[in-house]
XYZ file of N, CA, C and O in Angstrom:
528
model
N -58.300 -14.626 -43.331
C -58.106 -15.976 -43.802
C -59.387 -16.442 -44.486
O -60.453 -16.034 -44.024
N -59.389 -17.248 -45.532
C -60.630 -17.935 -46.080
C -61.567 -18.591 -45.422
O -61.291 -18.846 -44.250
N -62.562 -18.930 -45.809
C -63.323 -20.081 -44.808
C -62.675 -21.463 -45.207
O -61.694 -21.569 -45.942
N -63.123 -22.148 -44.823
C -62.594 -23.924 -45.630
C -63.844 -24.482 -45.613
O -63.931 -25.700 -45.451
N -64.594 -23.973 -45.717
C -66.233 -24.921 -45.824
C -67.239 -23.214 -46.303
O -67.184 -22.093 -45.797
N -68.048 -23.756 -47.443
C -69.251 -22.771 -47.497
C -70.274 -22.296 -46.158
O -70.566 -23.073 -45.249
N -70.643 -21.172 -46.222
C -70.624 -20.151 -44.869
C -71.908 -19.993 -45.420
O -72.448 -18.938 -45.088
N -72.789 -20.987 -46.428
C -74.530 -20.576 -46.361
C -75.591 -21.445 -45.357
O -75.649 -22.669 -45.464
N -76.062 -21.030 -44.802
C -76.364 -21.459 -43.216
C -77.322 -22.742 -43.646
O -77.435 -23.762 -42.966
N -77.997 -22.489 -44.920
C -78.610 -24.096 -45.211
C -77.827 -24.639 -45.220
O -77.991 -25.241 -44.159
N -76.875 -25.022 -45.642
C -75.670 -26.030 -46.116
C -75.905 -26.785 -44.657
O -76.660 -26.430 -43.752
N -74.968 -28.007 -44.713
C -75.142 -28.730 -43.713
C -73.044 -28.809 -43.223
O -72.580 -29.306 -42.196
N -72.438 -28.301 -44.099
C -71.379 -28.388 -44.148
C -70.721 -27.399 -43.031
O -71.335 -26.335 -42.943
N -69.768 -27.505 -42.290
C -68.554 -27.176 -41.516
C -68.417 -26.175 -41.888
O -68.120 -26.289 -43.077
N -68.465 -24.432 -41.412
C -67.834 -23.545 -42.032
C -66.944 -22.976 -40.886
O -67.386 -22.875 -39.741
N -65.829 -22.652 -41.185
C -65.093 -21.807 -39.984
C -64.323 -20.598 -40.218
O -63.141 -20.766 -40.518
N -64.750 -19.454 -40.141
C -64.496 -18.349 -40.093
C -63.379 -17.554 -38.839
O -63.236 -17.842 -37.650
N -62.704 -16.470 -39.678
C -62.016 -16.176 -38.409
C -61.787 -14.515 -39.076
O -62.056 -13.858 -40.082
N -61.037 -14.379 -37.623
C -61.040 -12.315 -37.640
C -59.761 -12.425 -36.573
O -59.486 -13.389 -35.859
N -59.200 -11.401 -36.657
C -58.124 -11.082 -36.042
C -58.795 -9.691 -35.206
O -59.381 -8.756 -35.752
N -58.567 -9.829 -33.957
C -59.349 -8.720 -33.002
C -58.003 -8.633 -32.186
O -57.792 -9.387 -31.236
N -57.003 -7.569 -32.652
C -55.881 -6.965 -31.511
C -55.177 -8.113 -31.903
O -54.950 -8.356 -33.088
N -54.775 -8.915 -30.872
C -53.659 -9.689 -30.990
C -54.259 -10.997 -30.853
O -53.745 -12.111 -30.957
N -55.607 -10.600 -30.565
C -56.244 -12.632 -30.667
C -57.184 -12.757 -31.645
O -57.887 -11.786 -31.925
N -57.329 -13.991 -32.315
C -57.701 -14.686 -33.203
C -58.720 -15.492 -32.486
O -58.671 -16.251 -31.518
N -60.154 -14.859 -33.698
C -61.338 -15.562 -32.879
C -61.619 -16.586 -33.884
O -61.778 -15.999 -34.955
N -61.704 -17.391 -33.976
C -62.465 -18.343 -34.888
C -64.155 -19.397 -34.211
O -64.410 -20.234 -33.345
N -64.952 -18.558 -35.400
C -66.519 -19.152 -35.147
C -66.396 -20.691 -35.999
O -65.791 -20.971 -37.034
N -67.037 -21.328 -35.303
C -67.160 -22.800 -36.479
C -69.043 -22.840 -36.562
O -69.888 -22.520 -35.725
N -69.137 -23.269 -37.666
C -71.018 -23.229 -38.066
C -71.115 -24.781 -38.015
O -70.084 -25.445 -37.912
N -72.127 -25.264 -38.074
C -72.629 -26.706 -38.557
C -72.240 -27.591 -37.587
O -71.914 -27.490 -36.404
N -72.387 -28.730 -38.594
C -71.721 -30.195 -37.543
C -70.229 -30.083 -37.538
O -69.518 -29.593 -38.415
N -69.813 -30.717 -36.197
C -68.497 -30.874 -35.968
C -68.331 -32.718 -35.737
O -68.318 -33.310 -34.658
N -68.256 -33.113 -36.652
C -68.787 -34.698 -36.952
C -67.630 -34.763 -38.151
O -66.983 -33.919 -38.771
N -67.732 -36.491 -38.142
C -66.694 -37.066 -39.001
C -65.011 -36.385 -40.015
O -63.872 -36.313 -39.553
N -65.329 -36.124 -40.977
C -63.913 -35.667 -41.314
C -64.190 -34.282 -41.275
O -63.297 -33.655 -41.845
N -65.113 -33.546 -40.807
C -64.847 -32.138 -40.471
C -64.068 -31.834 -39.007
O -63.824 -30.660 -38.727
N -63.753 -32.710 -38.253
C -63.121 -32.891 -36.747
C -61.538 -33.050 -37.113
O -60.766 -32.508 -36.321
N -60.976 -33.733 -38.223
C -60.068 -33.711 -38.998
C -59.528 -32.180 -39.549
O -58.380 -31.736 -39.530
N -60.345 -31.767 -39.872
C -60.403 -30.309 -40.969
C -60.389 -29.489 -39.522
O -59.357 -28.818 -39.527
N -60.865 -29.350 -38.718
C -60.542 -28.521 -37.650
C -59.030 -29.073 -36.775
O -58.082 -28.355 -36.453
N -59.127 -29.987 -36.629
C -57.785 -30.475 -35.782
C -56.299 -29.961 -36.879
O -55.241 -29.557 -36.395
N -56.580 -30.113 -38.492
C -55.369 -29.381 -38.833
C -55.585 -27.657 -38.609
O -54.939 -26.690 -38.207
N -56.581 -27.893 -39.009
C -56.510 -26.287 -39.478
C -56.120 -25.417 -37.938
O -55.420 -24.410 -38.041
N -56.564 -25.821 -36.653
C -56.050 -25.443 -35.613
C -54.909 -25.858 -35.185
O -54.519 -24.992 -34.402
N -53.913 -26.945 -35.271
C -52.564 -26.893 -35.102
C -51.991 -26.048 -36.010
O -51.423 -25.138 -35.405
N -51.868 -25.926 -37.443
C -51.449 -24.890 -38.316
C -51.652 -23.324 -37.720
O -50.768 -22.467 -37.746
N -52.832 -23.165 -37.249
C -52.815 -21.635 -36.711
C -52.089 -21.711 -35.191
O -51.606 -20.706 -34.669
N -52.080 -22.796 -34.667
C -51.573 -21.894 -32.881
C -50.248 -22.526 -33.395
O -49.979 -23.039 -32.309
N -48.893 -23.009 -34.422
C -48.327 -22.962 -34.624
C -47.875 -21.394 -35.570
O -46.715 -20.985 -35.630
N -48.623 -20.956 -35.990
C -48.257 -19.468 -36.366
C -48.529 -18.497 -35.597
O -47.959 -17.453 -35.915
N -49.347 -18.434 -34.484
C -49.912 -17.691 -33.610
C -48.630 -17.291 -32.557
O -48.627 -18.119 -31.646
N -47.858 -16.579 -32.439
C -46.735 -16.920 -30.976
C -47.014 -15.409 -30.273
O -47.252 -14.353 -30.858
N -46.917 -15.630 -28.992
C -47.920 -16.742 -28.192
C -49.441 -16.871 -28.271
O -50.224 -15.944 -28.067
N -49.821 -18.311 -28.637
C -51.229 -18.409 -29.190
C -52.237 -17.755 -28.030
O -52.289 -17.963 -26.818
N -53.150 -16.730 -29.047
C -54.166 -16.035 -27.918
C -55.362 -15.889 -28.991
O -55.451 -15.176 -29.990
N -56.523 -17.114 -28.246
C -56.974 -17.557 -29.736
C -58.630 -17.773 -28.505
O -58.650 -18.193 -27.348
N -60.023 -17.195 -29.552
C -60.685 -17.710 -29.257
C -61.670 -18.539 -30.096
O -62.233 -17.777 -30.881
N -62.085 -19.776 -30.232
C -62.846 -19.796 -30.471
C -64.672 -20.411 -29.956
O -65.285 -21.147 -29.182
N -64.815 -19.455 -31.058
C -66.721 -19.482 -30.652
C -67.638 -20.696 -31.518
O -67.835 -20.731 -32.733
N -68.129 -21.682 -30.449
C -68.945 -23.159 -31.192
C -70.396 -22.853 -30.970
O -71.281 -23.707 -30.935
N -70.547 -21.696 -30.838
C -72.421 -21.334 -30.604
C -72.983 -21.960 -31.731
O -74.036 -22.598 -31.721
N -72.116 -21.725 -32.889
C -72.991 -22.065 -34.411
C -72.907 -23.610 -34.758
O -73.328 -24.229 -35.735
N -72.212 -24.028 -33.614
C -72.373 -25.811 -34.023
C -73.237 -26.503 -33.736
O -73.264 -26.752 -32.530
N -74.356 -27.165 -34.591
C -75.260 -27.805 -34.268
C -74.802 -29.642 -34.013
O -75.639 -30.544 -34.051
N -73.985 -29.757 -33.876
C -73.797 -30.837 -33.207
C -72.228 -31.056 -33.484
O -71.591 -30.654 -34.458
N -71.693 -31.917 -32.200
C -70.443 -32.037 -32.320
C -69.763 -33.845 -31.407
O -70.141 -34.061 -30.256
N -69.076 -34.608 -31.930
C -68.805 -35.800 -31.827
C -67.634 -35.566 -30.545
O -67.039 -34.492 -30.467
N -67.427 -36.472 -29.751
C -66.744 -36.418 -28.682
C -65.311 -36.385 -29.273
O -64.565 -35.920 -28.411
N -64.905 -36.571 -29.951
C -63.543 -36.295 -30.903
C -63.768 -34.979 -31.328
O -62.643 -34.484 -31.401
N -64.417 -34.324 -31.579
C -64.345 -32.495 -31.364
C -64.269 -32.370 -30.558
O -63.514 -31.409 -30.704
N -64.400 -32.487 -29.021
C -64.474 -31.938 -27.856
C -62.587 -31.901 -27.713
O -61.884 -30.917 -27.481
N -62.148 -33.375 -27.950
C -61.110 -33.717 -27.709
C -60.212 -32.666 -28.413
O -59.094 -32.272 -28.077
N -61.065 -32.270 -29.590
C -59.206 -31.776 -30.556
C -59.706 -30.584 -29.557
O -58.624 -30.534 -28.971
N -60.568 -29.471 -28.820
C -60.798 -28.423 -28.543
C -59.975 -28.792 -27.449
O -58.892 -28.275 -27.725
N -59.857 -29.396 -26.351
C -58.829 -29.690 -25.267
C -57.484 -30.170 -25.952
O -56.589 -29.956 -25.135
N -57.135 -30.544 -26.726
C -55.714 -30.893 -27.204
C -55.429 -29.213 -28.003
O -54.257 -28.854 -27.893
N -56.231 -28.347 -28.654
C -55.847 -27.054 -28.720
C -55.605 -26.459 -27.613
O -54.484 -25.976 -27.774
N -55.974 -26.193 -26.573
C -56.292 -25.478 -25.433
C -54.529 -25.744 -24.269
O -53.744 -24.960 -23.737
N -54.661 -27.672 -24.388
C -53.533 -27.504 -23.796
C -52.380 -26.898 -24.656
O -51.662 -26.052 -24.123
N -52.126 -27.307 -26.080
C -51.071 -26.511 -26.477
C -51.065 -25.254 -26.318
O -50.113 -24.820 -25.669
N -52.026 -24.312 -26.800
C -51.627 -22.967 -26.430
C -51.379 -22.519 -24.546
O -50.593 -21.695 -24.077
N -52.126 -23.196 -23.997
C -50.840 -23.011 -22.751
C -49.364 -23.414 -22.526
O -48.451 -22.856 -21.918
N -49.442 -24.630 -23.256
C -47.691 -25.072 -22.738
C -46.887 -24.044 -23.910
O -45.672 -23.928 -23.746
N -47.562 -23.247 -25.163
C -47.170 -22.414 -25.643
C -46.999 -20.581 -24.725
O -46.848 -19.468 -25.228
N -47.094 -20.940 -23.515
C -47.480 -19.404 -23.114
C -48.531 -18.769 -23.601
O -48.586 -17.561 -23.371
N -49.721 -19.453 -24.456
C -50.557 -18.428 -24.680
C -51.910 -19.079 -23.671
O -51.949 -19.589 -22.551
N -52.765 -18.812 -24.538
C -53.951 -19.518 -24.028
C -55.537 -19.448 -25.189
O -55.725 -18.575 -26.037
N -56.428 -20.555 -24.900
C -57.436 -20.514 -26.202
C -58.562 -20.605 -24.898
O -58.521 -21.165 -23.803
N -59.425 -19.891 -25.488
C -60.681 -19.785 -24.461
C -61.904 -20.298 -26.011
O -61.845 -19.986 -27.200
N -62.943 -21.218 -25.201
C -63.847 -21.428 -25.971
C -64.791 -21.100 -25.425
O -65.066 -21.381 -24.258
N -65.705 -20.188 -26.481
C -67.024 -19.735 -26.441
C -68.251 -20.390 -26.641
O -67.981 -21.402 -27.288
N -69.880 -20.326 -26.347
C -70.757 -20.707 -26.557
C -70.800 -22.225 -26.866
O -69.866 -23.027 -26.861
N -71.947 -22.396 -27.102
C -72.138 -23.907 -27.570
C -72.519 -24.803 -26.237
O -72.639 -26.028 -26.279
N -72.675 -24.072 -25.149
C -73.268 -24.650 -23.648
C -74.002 -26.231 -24.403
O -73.271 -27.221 -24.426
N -75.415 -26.333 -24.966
C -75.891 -26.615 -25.260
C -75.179 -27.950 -25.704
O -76.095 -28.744 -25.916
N -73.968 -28.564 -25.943
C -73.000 -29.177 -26.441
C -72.477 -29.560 -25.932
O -72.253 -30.756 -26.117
N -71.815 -28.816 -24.810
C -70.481 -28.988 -23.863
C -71.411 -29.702 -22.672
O -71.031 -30.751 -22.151
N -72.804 -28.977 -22.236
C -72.806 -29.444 -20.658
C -72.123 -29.697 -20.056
O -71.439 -28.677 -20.144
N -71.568 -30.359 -19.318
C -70.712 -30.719 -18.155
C -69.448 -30.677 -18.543
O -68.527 -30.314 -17.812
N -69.279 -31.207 -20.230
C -67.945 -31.919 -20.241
C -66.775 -30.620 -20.639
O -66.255 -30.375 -21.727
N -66.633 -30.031 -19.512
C -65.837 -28.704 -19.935
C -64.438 -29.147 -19.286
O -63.603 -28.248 -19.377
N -63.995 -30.257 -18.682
C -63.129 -30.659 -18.311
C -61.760 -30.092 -19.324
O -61.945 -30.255 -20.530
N -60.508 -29.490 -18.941
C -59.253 -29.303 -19.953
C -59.387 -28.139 -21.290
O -58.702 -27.879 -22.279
N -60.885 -27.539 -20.601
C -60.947 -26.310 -21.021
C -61.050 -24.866 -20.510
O -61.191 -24.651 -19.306
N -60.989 -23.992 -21.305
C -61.468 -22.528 -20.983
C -62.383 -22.142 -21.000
O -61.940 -21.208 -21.668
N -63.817 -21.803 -20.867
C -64.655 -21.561 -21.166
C -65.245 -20.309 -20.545
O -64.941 -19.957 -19.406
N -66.089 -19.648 -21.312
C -66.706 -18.577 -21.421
C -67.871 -18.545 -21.899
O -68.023 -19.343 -22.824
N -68.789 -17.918 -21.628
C -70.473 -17.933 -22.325
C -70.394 -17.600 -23.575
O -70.750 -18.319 -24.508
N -69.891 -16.417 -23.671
C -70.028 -15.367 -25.251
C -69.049 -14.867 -25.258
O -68.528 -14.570 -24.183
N -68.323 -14.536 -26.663
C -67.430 -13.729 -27.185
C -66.945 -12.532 -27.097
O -66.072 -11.967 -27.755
N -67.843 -12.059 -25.876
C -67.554 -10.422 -25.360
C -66.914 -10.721 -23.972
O -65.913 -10.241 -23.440
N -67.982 -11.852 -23.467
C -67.000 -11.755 -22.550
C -65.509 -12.364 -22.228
O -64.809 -12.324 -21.217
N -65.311 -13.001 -23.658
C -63.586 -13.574 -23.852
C -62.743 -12.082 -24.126
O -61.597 -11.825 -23.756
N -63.654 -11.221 -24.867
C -62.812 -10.253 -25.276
C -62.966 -8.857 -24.284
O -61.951 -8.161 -24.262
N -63.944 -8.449 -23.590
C -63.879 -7.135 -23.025
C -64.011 -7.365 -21.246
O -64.527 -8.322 -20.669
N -63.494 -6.397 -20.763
C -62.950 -6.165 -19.464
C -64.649 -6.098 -19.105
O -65.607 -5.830 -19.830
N -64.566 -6.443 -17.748
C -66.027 -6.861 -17.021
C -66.522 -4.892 -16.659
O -67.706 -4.728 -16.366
N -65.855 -3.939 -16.692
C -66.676 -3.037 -16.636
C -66.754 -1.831 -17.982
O -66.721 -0.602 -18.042
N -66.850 -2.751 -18.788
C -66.744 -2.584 -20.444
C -65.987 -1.622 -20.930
O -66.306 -0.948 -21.910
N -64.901 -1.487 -20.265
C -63.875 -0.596 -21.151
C -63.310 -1.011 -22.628
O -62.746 -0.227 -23.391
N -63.495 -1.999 -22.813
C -62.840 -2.571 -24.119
C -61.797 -2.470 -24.008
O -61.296 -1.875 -24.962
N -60.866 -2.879 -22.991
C -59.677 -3.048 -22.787
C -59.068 -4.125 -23.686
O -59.868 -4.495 -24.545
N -57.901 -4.720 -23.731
C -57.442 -6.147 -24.145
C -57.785 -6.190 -23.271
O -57.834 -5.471 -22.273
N -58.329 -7.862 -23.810
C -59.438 -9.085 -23.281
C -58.187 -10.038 -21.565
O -57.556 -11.094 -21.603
N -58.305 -9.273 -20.670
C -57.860 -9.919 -19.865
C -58.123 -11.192 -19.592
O -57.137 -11.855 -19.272
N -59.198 -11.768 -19.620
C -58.997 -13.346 -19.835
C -58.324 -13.746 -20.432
O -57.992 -14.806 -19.900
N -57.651 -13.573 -21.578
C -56.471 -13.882 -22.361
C -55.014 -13.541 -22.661
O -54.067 -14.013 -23.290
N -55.294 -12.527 -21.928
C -53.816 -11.893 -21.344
C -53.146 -12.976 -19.681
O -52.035 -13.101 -19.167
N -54.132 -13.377 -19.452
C -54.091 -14.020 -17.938
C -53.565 -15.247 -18.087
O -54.152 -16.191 -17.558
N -52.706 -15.404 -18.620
C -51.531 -16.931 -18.991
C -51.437 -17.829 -17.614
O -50.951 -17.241 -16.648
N -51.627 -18.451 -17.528
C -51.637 -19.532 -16.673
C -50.955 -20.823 -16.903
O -51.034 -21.721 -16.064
């Protein structure tokens, strides 16, 4: 898929990248997650866990240097849909951001460990196979 924002790390702009790994969809977001880029993520993530069936989706906010409490929100309003979808969205990195407020999420440190089995077989990513 394209980016929807330039992916040059000066920029100050929103970039969000994605890869298809097996059957889940990781998407990294760069920059601020502020004003109408919280918009630009809230469609662009209902559009994908509406094509996704069953959504098994991670994404990674390590690269966000700042993010407005209305990002947090669309990341928990993704999270519950892909469960009441049978799937599930685990979010990565970005501690630094989240502190405490991990409430109505999935969370994980890093992107390996959303995706590989704890005695590194590189199995599918049982955290995400683990529907709840």
């Amino acid at each position: 898929m394209p980016d929807l924002a330039p992916t040059d790390p000066a920029n100050d702009d929103l970039s969000v990248r994605t890869r298809a790994r097996g059957n889940v969809l990781l998407i990294q977001l760069q920059g601020p997650l502020v004003g109408g880029a919280v918009d630009t993520v809230r469609m662009y993530l209902v559009s994908t866990l509406a094509r996704q069936v069953p959504p098994l989706m991670v994404v990674d906010i390590a690269g966000l240097t700042l993010m407005e409490e209305a990002g947090l929100e669309v990341l928990r309003s993704a999270t519950r849909h892909a469960r009441n979808e049978g799937g599930r969205l685990v979010v990565t990195g970005g501690q630094h951001l989240l502190g405490t407020s991990t409430a109505g999420l999935d969370v994980m440190p890093t992107i390996r460990d959303a995706f590989f089995a704890p005695d590194g077989s590189g199995e599918s990513p049982p955290s995400l196979d683990r529907r709840e």
